[in-house]
Amino acid sequence: MPWKLEVSGSPAIIEVIYEGVVAPADLEAAFYAALAEGSQRQSLLFLANLASLTGGHSIIDLMDIVSRIEAEGIDRSFREAVLVPPGTPLGQHAEFYETACRNRGFNARVFNDRDEAIAWLRKAVVPGP
């Protein structure tokens, strides 16, 4: 499996760590697994860690995930930090995802530094679902 979940802190931050090539079906599976974990932990704080991601899906696939966020009726206080190493070509995809989320009223933000990403998530602690 090209992704795994890790949970840390209180309230919980649900981190999806992507590795290598993540096909669209894997991206969808990671999305639903993260949502289930967030629901179980009563947390709307997510960290998408792309540090080891090499590709496998397109901007269209990311737009599909954004559409699913909206279709699932996820609380608008949902926050997702997207961790992207500086200078990676994946940064453009991450920035697209951030913009698409924000255009739909969801709070996503791209970071190059893990500590900054976690601080941003912790700064606005939100109640669970």
CSV table of C-alpha atoms in Angstrom, one decimal:
chain,number,residue,atom,x,y,z
A,1,MET,CA,0.0,0.0,0.0
A,2,PRO,CA,1.6,3.3,-1.0
A,3,TRP,CA,0.1,5.2,2.0
A,4,LYS,CA,-0.3,4.8,5.7
A,5,LEU,CA,-2.1,6.6,8.5
A,6,GLU,CA,-0.5,7.9,11.7
A,7,VAL,CA,-2.3,9.7,14.5
A,8,SER,CA,-0.7,12.1,17.0
A,9,GLY,CA,-1.6,14.5,19.7
A,10,SER,CA,-4.8,15.6,21.3
A,11,PRO,CA,-6.9,16.6,19.6
A,12,ALA,CA,-5.7,14.1,17.1
A,13,ILE,CA,-4.0,15.0,13.9
A,14,ILE,CA,-4.6,12.4,11.3
A,15,GLU,CA,-1.6,12.2,9.0
A,16,VAL,CA,-1.7,10.4,5.7
A,17,ILE,CA,1.9,9.6,4.6
A,18,TYR,CA,2.1,9.0,0.8
A,19,GLU,CA,5.1,7.0,-0.6
A,20,GLY,CA,6.1,6.4,-4.2
A,21,VAL,CA,3.4,6.2,-6.8
A,22,VAL,CA,-0.1,6.7,-5.6
A,23,ALA,CA,-2.7,5.7,-8.1
A,24,PRO,CA,-6.2,7.3,-8.2
A,25,ALA,CA,-7.7,4.3,-6.4
A,26,ASP,CA,-5.1,4.5,-3.7
A,27,LEU,CA,-5.7,8.2,-3.3
A,28,GLU,CA,-9.4,7.5,-2.8
A,29,ALA,CA,-8.7,4.7,-0.3
A,30,ALA,CA,-6.5,7.0,1.7
A,31,PHE,CA,-9.1,9.7,1.6
A,32,TYR,CA,-11.8,7.5,3.1
A,33,ALA,CA,-9.5,5.9,5.6
A,34,ALA,CA,-8.4,9.3,6.9
A,35,LEU,CA,-12.1,10.4,7.1
A,36,ALA,CA,-13.0,7.3,9.1
A,37,GLU,CA,-10.1,7.8,11.4
A,38,GLY,CA,-11.0,11.4,11.9
A,39,SER,CA,-14.6,10.5,12.7
A,40,GLN,CA,-13.4,7.8,15.2
A,41,ARG,CA,-11.1,10.3,16.9
A,42,GLN,CA,-13.6,13.2,16.6
A,43,SER,CA,-11.0,15.3,14.8
A,44,LEU,CA,-11.1,17.4,11.7
A,45,LEU,CA,-7.4,18.0,11.6
A,46,PHE,CA,-5.5,16.3,8.8
A,47,LEU,CA,-1.9,16.4,7.5
A,48,ALA,CA,-1.1,15.1,4.0
A,49,ASN,CA,2.6,14.3,4.0
A,50,LEU,CA,3.9,14.3,0.4
A,51,ALA,CA,7.6,14.1,1.3
A,52,SER,CA,8.0,10.7,-0.3
A,53,LEU,CA,5.4,10.9,-3.0
A,54,THR,CA,6.6,10.6,-6.6
A,55,GLY,CA,3.3,10.8,-8.5
A,56,GLY,CA,0.7,8.5,-9.9
A,57,HIS,CA,-2.4,10.7,-10.0
A,58,SER,CA,-3.5,13.9,-11.8
A,59,ILE,CA,-5.0,17.2,-11.0
A,60,ILE,CA,-8.3,15.7,-12.2
A,61,ASP,CA,-8.0,13.0,-9.5
A,62,LEU,CA,-7.3,15.8,-6.9
A,63,MET,CA,-10.4,17.7,-8.1
A,64,ASP,CA,-12.4,14.5,-7.6
A,65,ILE,CA,-11.2,14.3,-3.9
A,66,VAL,CA,-12.2,18.0,-3.4
A,67,SER,CA,-15.6,17.1,-4.9
A,68,ARG,CA,-15.9,14.2,-2.5
A,69,ILE,CA,-15.0,16.4,0.5
A,70,GLU,CA,-18.0,18.6,-0.4
A,71,ALA,CA,-20.3,15.7,-1.3
A,72,GLU,CA,-19.6,13.9,2.0
A,73,GLY,CA,-20.9,17.0,3.8
A,74,ILE,CA,-17.7,17.4,5.8
A,75,ASP,CA,-17.8,20.2,8.3
A,76,ARG,CA,-16.4,23.4,7.0
A,77,SER,CA,-14.1,23.7,10.0
A,78,PHE,CA,-12.1,20.8,8.5
A,79,ARG,CA,-8.4,21.8,8.2
A,80,GLU,CA,-5.8,20.1,6.1
A,81,ALA,CA,-2.1,20.9,6.0
A,82,VAL,CA,-0.3,19.6,2.9
A,83,LEU,CA,3.4,19.0,3.5
A,84,VAL,CA,5.4,19.3,0.3
A,85,PRO,CA,9.2,19.3,0.1
A,86,PRO,CA,10.6,22.6,-1.3
A,87,GLY,CA,11.3,22.6,-5.0
A,88,THR,CA,9.4,19.4,-5.9
A,89,PRO,CA,7.3,19.4,-9.1
A,90,LEU,CA,4.4,18.1,-6.9
A,91,GLY,CA,4.1,21.6,-5.4
A,92,GLN,CA,2.0,22.7,-8.3
A,93,HIS,CA,-0.5,19.9,-7.7
A,94,ALA,CA,-0.6,20.7,-4.0
A,95,GLU,CA,-1.2,24.4,-4.7
A,96,PHE,CA,-4.0,23.4,-7.1
A,97,TYR,CA,-5.6,21.3,-4.4
A,98,GLU,CA,-5.3,24.1,-1.8
A,99,THR,CA,-7.0,26.5,-4.2
A,100,ALA,CA,-9.7,24.1,-5.1
A,101,CYS,CA,-10.5,23.4,-1.4
A,102,ARG,CA,-10.5,27.1,-0.6
A,103,ASN,CA,-12.8,27.8,-3.5
A,104,ARG,CA,-15.3,25.4,-2.0
A,105,GLY,CA,-15.0,26.8,1.5
A,106,PHE,CA,-12.6,24.3,3.0
A,107,ASN,CA,-9.4,25.3,4.8
A,108,ALA,CA,-6.4,23.6,3.2
A,109,ARG,CA,-2.9,25.1,3.1
A,110,VAL,CA,0.4,24.0,1.6
A,111,PHE,CA,3.6,23.9,3.8
A,112,ASN,CA,7.2,23.2,3.1
A,113,ASP,CA,8.0,22.7,6.9
A,114,ARG,CA,6.4,20.0,9.0
A,115,ASP,CA,6.6,22.0,12.3
A,116,GLU,CA,4.8,25.0,10.6
A,117,ALA,CA,2.1,22.7,9.2
A,118,ILE,CA,1.4,21.2,12.7
A,119,ALA,CA,1.5,24.6,14.3
A,120,TRP,CA,-1.1,25.8,11.8
A,121,LEU,CA,-3.3,22.8,12.5
A,122,ARG,CA,-3.0,23.3,16.3
A,123,LYS,CA,-3.6,27.1,16.1
A,124,ALA,CA,-7.2,26.7,15.3
A,125,VAL,CA,-8.3,23.7,17.2
A,126,VAL,CA,-11.8,22.7,16.1
A,127,PRO,CA,-14.4,20.5,17.7
A,128,GLY,CA,-14.9,17.0,16.3
A,129,PRO,CA,-17.6,16.0,13.8
